[in-house]
GROMACS .gro file of C-alpha atoms in nm:
model
  119
    1GLN     CA    1  -0.457  -1.431   1.184
    2VAL     CA    2  -0.313  -1.238   0.895
    3GLN     CA    3   0.021  -1.072   0.878
    4LEU     CA    4   0.137  -0.798   0.652
    5VAL     CA    5   0.521  -0.742   0.636
    6GLU     CA    6   0.654  -0.453   0.445
    7SER     CA    7   0.994  -0.353   0.310
    8GLY     CA    8   1.129  -0.093   0.081
    9GLY     CA    9   1.125   0.231   0.250
   10GLY     CA   10   1.415   0.474   0.301
   11LEU     CA   11   1.570   0.810   0.208
   12VAL     CA   12   1.581   0.934  -0.148
   13GLN     CA   13   1.640   1.236  -0.323
   14PRO     CA   14   1.373   1.433  -0.499
   15GLY     CA   15   1.308   1.283  -0.844
   16GLY     CA   16   1.419   0.948  -0.739
   17SER     CA   17   1.254   0.612  -0.699
   18LEU     CA   18   1.151   0.346  -0.442
   19ARG     CA   19   0.968   0.016  -0.460
   20LEU     CA   20   0.778  -0.089  -0.164
   21SER     CA   21   0.659  -0.443  -0.121
   22CYS     CA   22   0.414  -0.611   0.135
   23ALA     CA   23   0.376  -0.979   0.174
   24ALA     CA   24   0.054  -1.101   0.320
   25SER     CA   25   0.025  -1.438   0.513
   26GLY     CA   26  -0.231  -1.627   0.726
   27SER     CA   27  -0.575  -1.720   0.635
   28ILE     CA   28  -0.662  -1.475   0.356
   29PHE     CA   29  -0.990  -1.465   0.146
   30SER     CA   30  -0.880  -1.480  -0.229
   31ILE     CA   31  -1.132  -1.224  -0.334
   32ASN     CA   32  -0.962  -0.921  -0.173
   33VAL     CA   33  -0.836  -0.556  -0.203
   34MET     CA   34  -0.461  -0.489  -0.107
   35GLY     CA   35  -0.356  -0.126  -0.112
   36TRP     CA   36  -0.123   0.125   0.038
   37TYR     CA   37  -0.190   0.417   0.245
   38ARG     CA   38   0.038   0.688   0.395
   39GLN     CA   39   0.058   0.924   0.718
   40ALA     CA   40   0.269   1.232   0.719
   41PRO     CA   41   0.352   1.407   1.048
   42GLY     CA   42   0.033   1.582   1.176
   43LYS     CA   43  -0.195   1.468   0.916
   44GLN     CA   44  -0.429   1.209   0.860
   45ARG     CA   45  -0.377   0.864   0.687
   46GLU     CA   46  -0.462   0.879   0.338
   47LEU     CA   47  -0.525   0.624   0.068
   48VAL     CA   48  -0.246   0.632  -0.191
   49ALA     CA   49  -0.350   0.326  -0.418
   50THR     CA   50  -0.553   0.023  -0.410
   51VAL     CA   51  -0.544  -0.294  -0.647
   52THR     CA   52  -0.838  -0.555  -0.629
   53SER     CA   53  -0.757  -0.948  -0.662
   54GLY     CA   54  -0.901  -0.873  -1.032
   55GLY     CA   55  -0.652  -0.625  -1.111
   56THR     CA   56  -0.842  -0.310  -1.072
   57THR     CA   57  -0.661  -0.014  -0.960
   58THR     CA   58  -0.723   0.310  -0.806
   59TYR     CA   59  -0.494   0.599  -0.722
   60THR     CA   60  -0.524   0.925  -0.538
   61ASP     CA   61  -0.488   1.195  -0.770
   62SER     CA   62  -0.142   1.335  -0.616
   63VAL     CA   63   0.019   1.030  -0.703
   64ARG     CA   64  -0.140   0.913  -1.034
   65GLY     CA   65   0.101   0.884  -1.323
   66ARG     CA   66   0.408   0.884  -1.077
   67PHE     CA   67   0.325   0.569  -0.870
   68THR     CA   68   0.197   0.226  -0.999
   69ILE     CA   69   0.073  -0.049  -0.783
   70SER     CA   70   0.078  -0.412  -0.876
   71ARG     CA   71   0.027  -0.761  -0.702
   72ASP     CA   72   0.114  -1.094  -0.728
   73ASN     CA   73  -0.188  -1.313  -0.644
   74ALA     CA   74   0.023  -1.632  -0.587
   75LYS     CA   75   0.223  -1.482  -0.321
   76TYR     CA   76  -0.038  -1.245  -0.177
   77THR     CA   77   0.230  -0.970  -0.252
   78VAL     CA   78   0.148  -0.613  -0.331
   79TYR     CA   79   0.405  -0.369  -0.482
   80LEU     CA   80   0.432   0.015  -0.491
   81GLN     CA   81   0.661   0.166  -0.753
   82MET     CA   82   0.711   0.516  -0.673
   83ASN     CA   83   0.887   0.753  -0.942
   84SER     CA   84   0.931   1.114  -0.969
   85LEU     CA   85   0.934   1.146  -0.571
   86LYS     CA   86   0.841   1.487  -0.431
   87PRO     CA   87   0.932   1.590  -0.062
   88GLU     CA   88   0.543   1.597  -0.013
   89ASP     CA   89   0.551   1.219  -0.066
   90THR     CA   90   0.746   1.186   0.273
   91ALA     CA   91   0.534   0.963   0.505
   92VAL     CA   92   0.495   0.646   0.666
   93TYR     CA   93   0.347   0.403   0.431
   94TYR     CA   94   0.110   0.120   0.534
   95CYS     CA   95   0.004  -0.183   0.364
   96ASN     CA   96  -0.357  -0.290   0.382
   97ILE     CA   97  -0.567  -0.598   0.281
   98ARG     CA   98  -0.947  -0.627   0.331
   99TRP     CA   99  -1.238  -0.836   0.229
  100ASN     CA  100  -1.579  -0.899   0.286
  101TYR     CA  101  -1.697  -1.260   0.382
  102ASN     CA  102  -2.031  -1.362   0.521
  103GLY     CA  103  -2.134  -0.989   0.587
  104LEU     CA  104  -1.820  -0.926   0.780
  105LEU     CA  105  -1.527  -0.692   0.689
  106TYR     CA  106  -1.174  -0.836   0.750
  107ASN     CA  107  -0.919  -0.551   0.765
  108TYR     CA  108  -0.573  -0.583   0.820
  109TRP     CA  109  -0.258  -0.369   0.846
  110GLY     CA  110   0.130  -0.358   0.824
  111GLN     CA  111   0.380  -0.202   1.065
  112GLY     CA  112   0.451   0.080   0.843
  113THR     CA  113   0.738   0.163   0.660
  114GLN     CA  114   0.913   0.516   0.643
  115VAL     CA  115   0.974   0.698   0.305
  116THR     CA  116   1.180   1.019   0.327
  117VAL     CA  117   1.226   1.245   0.005
  118SER     CA  118   1.479   1.496   0.084
  119SER     CA  119   1.807   1.645  -0.061
   0.00000   0.00000   0.00000
């Protein structure tokens, strides 16, 4: 079984910064993709950013240039540095890890952490 434990959410004023962390544990394939998704009230869950075990990153357009995703492979930990936060960034942020092995997709989620951007 794989567990993901997130931390770092909270309340921040517009223009402020937060750093999210997510530590994965359990039986994890070394070649994987870790990422962050978010879900605002009344909206579908959306991709924020991903990073492969090789270091390749992707970002959704609305956060590119403001958010930075990184990871520590030795610790199976992924980070999301969020700068210049806007009210529209308010959402529950979910950590994700996934990999393919022998034709099967393994896909796991964290419990979510609330990020609120408000004055």
